[in-house]
Coordinates of C-alpha atoms in Angstrom, one line a residue:
M3 CA 121.0 119.2 93.9
S4 CA 120.8 117.9 97.4
F5 CA 117.3 118.9 97.6
R6 CA 116.4 116.7 94.6
L7 CA 118.4 113.7 95.9
T8 CA 116.3 113.9 99.1
N9 CA 113.1 113.4 97.0
Y10 CA 114.5 110.2 95.7
I11 CA 116.6 108.9 98.4
P12 CA 114.8 109.7 101.7
A13 CA 117.6 108.0 103.6
L14 CA 119.6 111.3 102.8
D15 CA 117.0 113.4 104.8
W16 CA 116.6 111.5 108.0
G17 CA 120.2 110.6 108.0
R18 CA 121.4 114.1 108.7
S19 CA 119.5 114.2 111.8
Y20 CA 120.5 110.6 113.5
T21 CA 121.2 110.8 116.8
R22 CA 122.4 108.2 119.5
E23 CA 118.9 108.4 120.8
T24 CA 117.5 107.3 117.7
L25 CA 120.1 104.7 117.2
S26 CA 119.2 102.8 120.5
N27 CA 115.6 102.9 119.7
D28 CA 116.0 101.5 116.1
L29 CA 118.6 98.7 117.7
V30 CA 115.8 97.7 120.4
A31 CA 113.3 97.7 117.5
A32 CA 115.5 95.5 115.0
V33 CA 116.3 93.1 117.8
I34 CA 112.6 92.5 118.4
V35 CA 111.8 92.1 115.0
T36 CA 114.5 89.9 113.9
I37 CA 113.4 87.5 116.5
M38 CA 109.9 87.9 115.1
L39 CA 111.1 87.4 111.6
I40 CA 113.3 84.4 111.6
P41 CA 110.5 81.8 112.0
Q42 CA 108.1 84.1 110.0
S43 CA 110.6 84.3 107.2
L44 CA 111.1 80.3 107.0
A45 CA 107.2 79.9 107.2
Y46 CA 106.3 82.1 104.2
A47 CA 109.0 80.6 102.0
L48 CA 107.5 77.3 102.6
L49 CA 104.2 78.5 101.6
A50 CA 105.6 80.0 98.4
G51 CA 106.7 76.8 97.7
L52 CA 110.3 77.5 98.1
P53 CA 113.4 76.4 100.1
P54 CA 112.9 77.8 104.0
E55 CA 116.4 79.8 103.3
A56 CA 114.4 81.9 100.5
G57 CA 112.5 83.5 103.1
I58 CA 115.5 84.6 105.0
Y59 CA 117.4 85.5 101.7
A60 CA 114.3 88.0 100.6
S61 CA 114.2 89.5 104.2
I62 CA 117.7 90.6 103.9
A63 CA 118.9 93.0 100.8
P64 CA 115.2 94.3 100.3
I65 CA 115.2 95.6 103.6
I66 CA 118.2 97.1 103.1
L67 CA 117.2 98.6 99.9
Y68 CA 113.8 100.0 100.9
A69 CA 115.6 101.7 104.0
I70 CA 117.5 103.7 101.5
F71 CA 114.6 104.6 99.0
G72 CA 111.5 104.2 101.2
S73 CA 109.6 107.1 102.6
S74 CA 107.9 105.3 106.0
R75 CA 110.1 105.1 109.0
A76 CA 108.2 102.2 110.6
L77 CA 107.3 99.9 107.3
A78 CA 109.0 96.6 107.4
V79 CA 109.4 94.9 104.3
G80 CA 109.9 91.0 103.3
P81 CA 108.0 88.3 102.7
V82 CA 104.2 88.3 103.6
A83 CA 101.1 85.9 103.6
V84 CA 99.0 87.1 100.6
V85 CA 102.1 87.6 98.4
S86 CA 103.7 84.0 99.2
L87 CA 100.2 82.6 98.3
M88 CA 100.1 84.4 95.0
T89 CA 103.4 83.5 94.2
A90 CA 102.9 79.7 94.6
A91 CA 99.9 80.3 92.4
A92 CA 101.5 82.1 89.8
I93 CA 104.5 79.8 89.4
G94 CA 103.3 76.5 90.5
Q95 CA 101.5 76.5 86.8
I96 CA 105.2 77.0 85.2
A97 CA 107.4 74.4 87.0
E98 CA 107.3 72.0 90.0
S99 CA 108.2 73.2 93.4
G100 CA 111.5 72.2 94.4
T101 CA 113.0 72.4 91.1
M102 CA 115.5 74.7 89.6
G103 CA 113.0 76.1 87.2
Y104 CA 110.5 77.0 90.1
A105 CA 113.5 78.9 91.8
I106 CA 114.4 80.8 88.6
A107 CA 110.3 81.5 88.1
A108 CA 110.4 83.1 91.7
L109 CA 113.4 85.1 90.9
T110 CA 111.9 86.5 88.0
L111 CA 108.5 87.2 89.4
A112 CA 110.2 89.2 91.8
F113 CA 112.3 91.1 89.5
L114 CA 109.3 92.0 87.2
S115 CA 107.2 93.0 90.1
G116 CA 110.2 95.4 91.2
A117 CA 110.2 96.8 87.5
I118 CA 106.6 97.2 87.4
L119 CA 106.6 99.2 90.6
L120 CA 109.7 101.3 89.5
V121 CA 108.0 102.1 86.2
M122 CA 105.0 103.4 88.2
G123 CA 107.0 105.4 90.9
V124 CA 109.1 106.9 88.4
F125 CA 106.0 108.0 85.9
R126 CA 104.0 109.1 89.3
L127 CA 101.3 106.3 88.9
G128 CA 100.6 105.5 92.4
F129 CA 96.8 106.9 91.9
L130 CA 96.3 103.6 90.1
A131 CA 96.0 102.0 93.7
N132 CA 92.8 103.8 94.2
F133 CA 90.9 101.6 91.8
L134 CA 91.0 98.9 94.1
S135 CA 88.1 99.7 96.8
H136 CA 88.7 99.0 100.4
P137 CA 85.6 96.9 100.8
V138 CA 87.1 94.6 97.9
I139 CA 90.4 94.5 99.3
A140 CA 89.2 93.5 102.3
G141 CA 87.3 90.6 100.8
F142 CA 90.2 89.4 99.0
I143 CA 92.6 89.3 102.1
T144 CA 89.8 87.4 104.0
A145 CA 89.3 84.8 101.4
S146 CA 93.4 84.8 100.9
G147 CA 93.5 84.2 104.6
I148 CA 91.0 81.0 104.6
L149 CA 93.1 79.8 101.6
I150 CA 96.3 80.0 103.2
A151 CA 94.9 78.7 106.6
A152 CA 93.5 75.5 104.4
S153 CA 96.7 75.0 102.7
Q154 CA 98.5 74.7 105.8
L155 CA 96.5 72.0 107.1
K156 CA 98.5 69.6 105.5
H157 CA 101.5 70.2 107.4
L158 CA 99.4 70.2 110.8
L159 CA 98.5 66.6 109.9
G160 CA 101.2 65.6 108.1
I161 CA 99.6 64.4 104.8
P162 CA 100.2 65.3 101.1
A163 CA 97.5 67.9 99.9
H164 CA 97.6 70.3 96.8
G165 CA 95.4 72.8 95.0
H166 CA 94.8 76.6 94.6
T167 CA 91.1 76.5 95.5
L168 CA 89.4 76.1 98.7
F169 CA 87.6 73.1 97.0
Q170 CA 90.7 71.7 95.6
V171 CA 92.4 71.8 99.0
L172 CA 89.8 70.6 101.1
S173 CA 89.0 67.7 98.8
S174 CA 92.7 66.7 98.9
L175 CA 93.0 66.7 102.3
A176 CA 89.8 64.7 102.6
Q177 CA 91.2 61.9 100.2
N178 CA 94.2 61.6 102.5
L179 CA 92.7 61.6 106.1
G180 CA 93.3 58.0 106.5
S181 CA 97.2 58.8 106.7
V182 CA 97.0 61.2 109.3
N183 CA 100.4 61.3 111.5
V184 CA 98.9 61.4 115.0
I185 CA 102.8 62.9 116.4
T186 CA 102.8 65.5 113.8
L187 CA 99.2 66.7 114.4
A188 CA 99.9 66.7 118.2
L189 CA 102.6 69.0 117.7
G190 CA 100.8 71.2 115.3
A191 CA 97.8 71.4 117.4
S192 CA 99.9 72.1 120.5
A193 CA 101.9 75.0 118.5
T194 CA 98.7 76.5 117.2
G195 CA 96.9 76.6 120.5
F196 CA 99.8 78.0 122.1
L197 CA 100.4 80.6 119.6
F198 CA 96.5 81.6 119.7
W199 CA 97.1 82.0 123.5
V200 CA 100.3 84.1 123.4
R201 CA 98.5 86.6 121.1
K202 CA 95.5 87.1 123.8
G203 CA 96.8 85.6 127.1
L204 CA 100.6 86.0 127.5
K205 CA 101.0 89.8 128.0
P206 CA 98.3 90.1 130.7
R207 CA 100.0 87.2 132.3
L208 CA 103.4 88.5 132.3
L209 CA 102.2 92.0 133.5
A210 CA 100.5 90.4 136.5
L211 CA 104.0 88.8 137.3
G212 CA 105.3 92.3 137.3
L213 CA 107.1 92.7 134.2
S214 CA 107.1 96.2 132.8
P215 CA 104.8 96.9 129.7
K216 CA 107.9 97.1 127.4
L217 CA 109.4 93.8 128.7
A218 CA 105.8 91.8 128.4
D219 CA 105.7 93.1 124.5
V220 CA 109.2 91.6 124.0
G221 CA 107.8 88.5 125.7
T222 CA 104.8 88.4 123.6
K223 CA 106.3 89.1 120.4
A224 CA 108.8 86.4 121.1
G225 CA 106.1 83.8 121.7
P226 CA 106.5 82.3 118.3
V227 CA 110.2 81.8 119.2
A228 CA 109.4 79.8 122.0
A229 CA 107.0 77.5 120.1
V230 CA 109.9 76.8 117.6
V231 CA 112.5 76.0 120.2
V232 CA 110.1 73.6 122.4
T233 CA 108.8 71.8 119.4
T234 CA 112.4 71.6 117.6
L235 CA 113.9 70.5 121.0
A236 CA 111.0 67.8 121.2
V237 CA 111.7 66.2 117.6
W238 CA 115.4 66.3 118.3
G239 CA 115.2 64.5 121.6
F240 CA 112.5 62.0 121.0
G241 CA 113.8 61.2 117.4
L242 CA 110.4 62.1 116.0
E243 CA 111.7 62.6 112.6
A244 CA 112.2 58.9 112.2
Q245 CA 108.3 58.7 113.0
G246 CA 107.4 60.2 110.1
V247 CA 107.4 64.3 111.3
A248 CA 108.4 66.4 108.4
V249 CA 111.1 68.7 109.4
V250 CA 112.7 71.6 107.7
G251 CA 116.0 69.8 106.9
T252 CA 119.3 71.3 106.2
V253 CA 119.2 75.0 105.4
P254 CA 122.3 76.4 103.7
Q255 CA 124.6 78.3 106.1
S256 CA 125.6 81.3 104.1
L257 CA 124.6 84.9 103.4
P258 CA 122.2 85.6 100.4
P259 CA 123.8 84.4 96.8
L260 CA 124.0 86.4 93.9
T261 CA 121.3 85.2 91.5
M262 CA 120.1 86.6 88.2
P263 CA 116.2 86.2 87.1
S264 CA 115.6 84.8 83.7
F265 CA 114.9 87.2 80.8
S266 CA 113.5 84.2 78.6
P267 CA 110.3 86.1 76.6
D268 CA 108.1 83.5 76.9
L269 CA 108.8 83.0 80.8
L270 CA 108.3 87.1 81.1
R271 CA 105.2 86.9 79.1
Q272 CA 103.6 84.1 81.5
L273 CA 104.7 86.0 84.5
F274 CA 103.8 89.2 83.7
I275 CA 100.1 89.5 84.7
P276 CA 100.6 87.5 87.8
A277 CA 103.7 90.3 88.6
L278 CA 101.3 92.9 87.8
L279 CA 98.8 91.8 90.3
I280 CA 101.1 90.9 92.9
S281 CA 102.7 94.3 92.7
I282 CA 99.1 96.1 92.7
I283 CA 98.0 94.1 95.9
G284 CA 101.5 94.2 97.4
F285 CA 101.5 98.2 97.1
V286 CA 97.9 98.7 98.5
E287 CA 98.8 96.5 101.5
S288 CA 102.1 98.5 101.9
I289 CA 100.8 101.8 101.6
S290 CA 97.8 101.3 104.0
V291 CA 100.2 100.0 106.7
A292 CA 102.8 102.9 106.2
Q293 CA 99.7 105.7 106.2
T294 CA 98.2 104.2 109.3
L295 CA 101.7 104.2 110.9
A296 CA 102.6 107.6 109.8
A297 CA 99.7 109.1 110.8
K298 CA 100.2 108.3 114.5
K299 CA 103.4 110.5 114.6
R300 CA 102.4 113.2 112.0
Q301 CA 104.5 112.1 109.3
R302 CA 103.9 111.8 105.5
I303 CA 104.0 109.1 103.2
N304 CA 104.7 109.6 99.3
P305 CA 103.0 107.0 97.6
D306 CA 105.2 107.5 94.5
Q307 CA 108.6 107.1 96.3
E308 CA 106.7 104.1 98.2
L309 CA 106.2 102.6 94.5
I310 CA 110.4 103.2 94.1
G311 CA 111.2 101.7 97.3
L312 CA 109.2 98.8 97.0
G313 CA 110.4 98.4 93.5
A314 CA 114.1 98.5 94.7
A315 CA 113.5 96.0 97.2
N316 CA 111.6 93.2 94.8
I317 CA 114.6 93.7 92.7
G318 CA 117.0 93.4 95.3
A319 CA 115.1 90.2 96.2
S320 CA 115.6 88.8 92.6
L321 CA 119.4 89.1 93.0
T322 CA 119.8 87.8 96.0
G323 CA 117.6 84.5 96.2
G324 CA 114.4 85.6 97.4
Y325 CA 110.9 86.2 95.9
P326 CA 108.4 89.0 96.0
V327 CA 108.0 91.0 99.1
T328 CA 106.2 94.0 100.4
G329 CA 105.4 96.0 103.6
G330 CA 103.9 93.4 106.2
F331 CA 101.2 94.5 108.6
S332 CA 102.4 92.3 111.7
R333 CA 106.0 93.0 111.2
S334 CA 105.6 96.7 110.6
V335 CA 103.3 97.2 113.8
V336 CA 105.8 95.2 115.6
N337 CA 108.4 97.7 114.3
F338 CA 106.5 100.6 115.0
D339 CA 105.5 99.7 118.7
A340 CA 109.2 98.5 119.5
G341 CA 110.0 102.0 119.1
A342 CA 111.7 102.4 115.4
E343 CA 112.3 106.0 114.7
T344 CA 113.9 105.5 111.1
P345 CA 114.4 103.1 108.2
A346 CA 117.8 102.4 109.9
A347 CA 115.7 99.9 112.4
G348 CA 115.1 97.7 108.9
A349 CA 118.8 97.8 108.1
F350 CA 119.9 96.7 111.7
T351 CA 117.2 94.0 111.1
A352 CA 118.6 92.8 108.0
V353 CA 122.1 92.6 109.6
G354 CA 120.4 90.4 112.5
L355 CA 118.9 87.8 109.9
A356 CA 122.3 87.9 107.9
I357 CA 123.8 86.7 111.2
A358 CA 121.2 84.1 111.6
A359 CA 121.7 83.0 108.0
V360 CA 125.2 82.5 108.6
A361 CA 125.3 80.9 112.4
L362 CA 121.9 80.0 113.5
T363 CA 120.6 77.9 110.6
P364 CA 122.0 74.3 111.7
L365 CA 119.6 74.9 114.6
V366 CA 116.2 74.6 112.6
Y367 CA 117.4 71.1 111.3
Y368 CA 114.5 69.5 113.5
L369 CA 112.3 72.2 113.1
P370 CA 108.9 70.9 112.5
K371 CA 106.9 71.9 109.5
A372 CA 103.7 71.5 111.6
T373 CA 105.2 74.5 113.5
L374 CA 105.8 77.0 110.8
A375 CA 102.3 76.1 109.6
A376 CA 100.9 76.9 112.7
T377 CA 102.6 80.2 112.9
I378 CA 101.2 81.0 109.4
I379 CA 97.6 79.8 110.4
V380 CA 97.6 82.1 113.6
A381 CA 99.0 84.9 111.6
V382 CA 96.5 85.0 108.6
L383 CA 93.3 84.1 110.6
S384 CA 93.5 87.5 112.3
L385 CA 93.4 88.8 108.4
V386 CA 90.0 87.0 108.3
D387 CA 87.1 89.6 109.1
F388 CA 83.6 88.6 107.6
S389 CA 82.3 91.7 109.2
I390 CA 82.8 93.8 106.1
L391 CA 79.7 91.5 104.7
R392 CA 77.6 93.1 107.5
K393 CA 78.9 96.5 107.2
T394 CA 78.6 96.7 103.4
W395 CA 75.0 95.0 103.5
G396 CA 73.8 97.7 105.9
Y397 CA 75.7 100.7 104.1
S398 CA 75.7 99.9 100.4
R399 CA 74.3 96.9 98.5
A400 CA 76.5 97.4 95.6
D401 CA 79.8 97.2 97.8
F402 CA 78.3 94.2 99.6
F403 CA 78.0 92.2 96.2
A404 CA 81.5 93.3 95.1
V405 CA 82.9 92.1 98.2
A406 CA 80.8 88.9 98.4
A407 CA 81.9 88.2 94.8
T408 CA 85.5 88.7 95.2
I409 CA 85.6 86.4 98.4
V410 CA 83.7 83.6 96.5
L411 CA 85.6 84.0 93.4
T412 CA 89.1 83.9 95.2
L413 CA 88.0 80.8 97.2
G414 CA 86.6 79.3 94.4
F415 CA 89.0 79.8 91.6
G416 CA 92.1 80.8 93.2
V417 CA 94.1 84.2 94.2
E418 CA 94.8 85.2 90.7
T419 CA 91.1 85.2 89.5
G420 CA 90.2 86.8 93.1
V421 CA 92.4 89.6 92.5
S422 CA 91.6 90.2 89.1
A423 CA 88.0 89.9 89.8
G424 CA 88.7 92.5 92.8
V425 CA 90.3 95.0 90.4
I426 CA 87.5 94.7 87.7
L427 CA 84.8 94.7 90.2
S428 CA 86.3 98.0 91.8
I429 CA 86.4 99.7 88.5
A430 CA 83.2 98.5 87.6
L431 CA 81.4 99.7 90.9
H432 CA 83.0 103.4 90.4
L433 CA 81.6 103.2 86.9
Y434 CA 78.3 102.0 88.0
K435 CA 78.1 104.9 90.7
T436 CA 79.2 107.4 88.6
S437 CA 77.3 106.5 85.4
R438 CA 74.1 107.7 87.0
P439 CA 74.8 110.7 89.0
H440 CA 72.8 112.2 91.4
V441 CA 70.9 115.2 90.0
A442 CA 68.8 117.0 92.3
E443 CA 66.3 119.8 91.2
V444 CA 66.7 122.7 93.4
G445 CA 65.0 125.8 94.7
L446 CA 65.6 128.7 96.6
V447 CA 65.2 128.5 100.2
P448 CA 63.3 131.6 101.4
G449 CA 65.3 134.2 103.3
T450 CA 68.4 133.3 101.7
Q451 CA 70.7 133.0 98.8
H452 CA 70.8 129.3 99.5
F453 CA 69.7 126.3 97.0
R454 CA 68.4 122.7 98.2
N455 CA 66.8 120.0 96.6
I456 CA 62.9 120.4 96.3
L457 CA 62.4 116.9 97.7
R458 CA 64.2 117.5 100.9
H459 CA 63.4 121.1 101.7
D460 CA 60.5 123.6 101.7
V461 CA 62.0 125.8 98.8
E462 CA 60.3 128.6 96.2
T463 CA 60.4 127.3 92.7
D464 CA 59.5 128.7 89.2
D465 CA 57.6 126.4 86.8
S466 CA 59.2 128.4 84.0
V467 CA 62.8 127.8 85.5
L468 CA 64.3 124.4 85.7
T469 CA 67.6 124.2 88.1
L470 CA 69.4 121.0 88.1
R471 CA 72.3 120.6 90.8
V472 CA 74.8 117.7 89.2
D473 CA 76.4 116.4 92.0
E474 CA 79.4 114.6 90.1
S475 CA 82.0 115.4 87.3
L476 CA 80.7 114.8 83.8
Y477 CA 82.4 112.4 81.7
F478 CA 81.5 109.7 79.0
V479 CA 80.1 107.3 81.3
N480 CA 77.5 109.5 82.7
A481 CA 77.0 112.2 79.8
R482 CA 74.3 110.4 78.2
F483 CA 72.5 110.2 81.7
L484 CA 72.2 114.1 82.0
E485 CA 71.3 114.7 78.6
D486 CA 68.3 112.0 78.6
L487 CA 67.3 113.7 81.9
I488 CA 67.2 117.3 80.7
L489 CA 65.2 116.1 77.5
D490 CA 62.7 114.0 79.4
R491 CA 62.2 116.8 82.0
T492 CA 61.6 119.5 79.2
G493 CA 59.3 117.3 76.8
D494 CA 55.8 118.1 75.6
G495 CA 53.7 120.0 77.6
S496 CA 56.5 121.1 80.3
P497 CA 56.2 125.0 81.0
V498 CA 60.0 125.1 81.3
K499 CA 61.5 128.5 79.4
H500 CA 65.1 128.3 81.3
V501 CA 67.4 125.2 82.3
I502 CA 70.1 126.3 84.7
L503 CA 73.0 123.6 85.3
M504 CA 74.4 124.5 88.8
C505 CA 77.9 123.4 88.3
S506 CA 79.2 123.6 92.1
A507 CA 80.0 119.9 92.2
I508 CA 81.6 119.5 88.8
N509 CA 85.3 119.2 88.8
E510 CA 85.6 118.3 85.0
I511 CA 83.7 117.9 82.0
D512 CA 85.7 115.5 79.2
Y513 CA 84.9 115.8 75.6
S514 CA 82.4 113.2 75.4
A515 CA 80.5 115.3 78.2
L516 CA 81.3 118.4 76.1
E517 CA 79.6 117.0 73.2
S518 CA 76.5 115.9 75.2
L519 CA 76.2 119.7 76.5
E520 CA 76.2 120.7 72.9
A521 CA 73.6 118.6 72.0
I522 CA 71.5 119.5 74.7
N523 CA 72.1 123.1 73.9
L524 CA 70.9 122.4 70.5
R525 CA 67.8 120.5 71.3
L526 CA 66.9 123.1 73.9
T527 CA 67.4 126.0 71.3
E528 CA 64.9 124.1 68.7
M529 CA 62.3 124.0 71.7
G530 CA 62.9 127.6 72.4
I531 CA 64.4 127.0 75.8
G532 CA 67.1 128.9 77.2
L533 CA 70.0 126.6 78.5
H534 CA 72.2 128.4 81.5
M535 CA 75.1 127.5 83.7
S536 CA 75.9 128.9 87.4
E537 CA 78.9 128.5 89.6
V538 CA 81.3 126.7 87.2
K539 CA 84.9 126.4 88.7
G540 CA 87.9 128.0 87.2
P541 CA 89.4 124.9 85.9
V542 CA 86.5 123.7 84.2
M543 CA 85.6 127.3 82.8
D544 CA 89.3 127.6 81.2
R545 CA 88.4 124.1 79.3
L546 CA 85.0 125.5 78.2
Q547 CA 86.4 128.6 77.0
G548 CA 89.0 126.4 74.6
S549 CA 85.8 125.2 72.8
H550 CA 83.0 126.1 70.8
F551 CA 80.4 125.4 73.6
L552 CA 80.4 129.1 75.2
R553 CA 80.3 131.0 71.8
D554 CA 77.1 128.6 70.7
L555 CA 75.3 128.7 74.3
N556 CA 71.8 130.1 73.8
G557 CA 72.0 131.3 77.4
Q558 CA 74.1 132.6 80.1
I559 CA 77.0 131.9 82.5
Y560 CA 76.3 133.2 85.7
Q561 CA 78.8 133.4 88.8
A562 CA 76.3 132.6 91.6
Q563 CA 73.0 130.7 91.3
F564 CA 71.1 133.3 92.8
D565 CA 72.2 135.5 90.3
A566 CA 70.8 133.1 87.7
W567 CA 67.5 132.7 89.6
R568 CA 66.8 136.6 90.1
A569 CA 67.5 137.1 86.3
L570 CA 65.5 134.5 85.0
T571 CA 62.7 133.7 87.3
L572 CA 59.4 135.5 86.7
N573 CA 58.6 136.1 90.2
R574 CA 61.1 139.2 90.9
G575 CA 59.2 141.3 93.0
A576 CA 59.7 142.7 96.4
E577 CA 60.0 139.4 98.2
V578 CA 63.2 138.5 96.2
D579 CA 64.3 142.4 96.9
R580 CA 64.2 141.7 100.4
V581 CA 66.4 138.6 100.5
E582 CA 69.6 139.4 102.1
R583 CA 72.8 138.8 100.4
I584 CA 75.2 136.4 101.9
S585 CA 78.9 136.9 101.1

């Protein structure tokens, strides 16, 4: 029973081997991540259109629940930029930001996302994330980064703006440029410039001053906190709020409240598709980060358990005043680099954030929203990667057009359309590539038992024997392609007497493909041509044996392609007899 529990509650596994040294490392990592998360959580909540405290609430219970149920030892769960933007886009169409309906919709969205992730985890549906190709994900994240950065310009300029597409945001900004608050702009531009310098220049400067690499890392990670402190003091000391500088204002001084999502059928229906998209994008981002970090320590990530951990985290967010969360790239890397060894580091981070929620929130009253906007802009611009366009153009034009379309649609029509298009394009790309599988006509490499493509190698062939190597599983999308190819190749005037399907690369034959094979066999029989198969894999053969196909097959099944060649070719003789067998 204990073994089964560890499969679903990984904390029971790593908890048994927890030591003082591990505790020390986790505590240090927790302190560093907590310092980073306080301004980041406030900023991402504002990006989602929620009160700033929602970001801290969404970083407490979810982290603890993920620490119990998640399989990654370094992943840090909480609000992230892309999910925050998707949240704003989803519930902004249902309720007005700042209203009770907006907050309830955010809770409901988190609950729905959590429920979807949990169901996927219980039924082991983690493989569904594979339908989003990496190039398409990269394109979506790049476009989202641009959208997020553009949406924060209003806070840097101190002007109102709105919109969920790049054109809407830029158009709205242009209409209000005449009312730019110069002081806000100065604060925001200074904070942005400082944060960019922190990312690139602070660590080398600290190392040059003689600090150890570990202390230099801590100082670099604390850079955003320095920007928060300095700009907050500036607003407070010079009374800049009275001069039009927007500030965070009053933040409740309390632990996360107990909340309940709405179970209104109409609201659930409106939010289901956005919740599904947020779940998919959040899981893909999270599992990518978790697997990357786990590989560095030769650990393994269980995708299905990750779904359960993230599902529990989102349900926890919905019950404690938060909104949808997932594993964040930047905070997870910081957590890993700071020495976190177990998910307990996340639990300690949650304790630190809880203390901040109770004791430190009055200190952020004068924190300018321009500083939080600068924090978001600097964070998301690191996600923008246009090099994916150049890379895909040089490698695969189909991937390039999928990436380009995802970027254009996301920028032009919003994140929901962009991610929906990304899913559809990924699936369409897969279907396109597999609908026309690579089928090579092969011949015997002289002096061996190997068969290679006649267009690439100097091989022996026989006009009466056609050997086709199918380099793809056969299923409903490509079954007709193979049928047309064989019938075209054996048409009028063809000297072919035998067709051999070399099946070494075929991992599965579905029922549609089976019917195509039966049709091929029938047509070839009518034409007096034999149909044979070689190197059929065991699982595929098991399926075929349960059908009528093998009984009706007019040819033979050969274990090796060389056996088929030797049995069917007309050029048997001394040359073939001298071929050395390869075991």
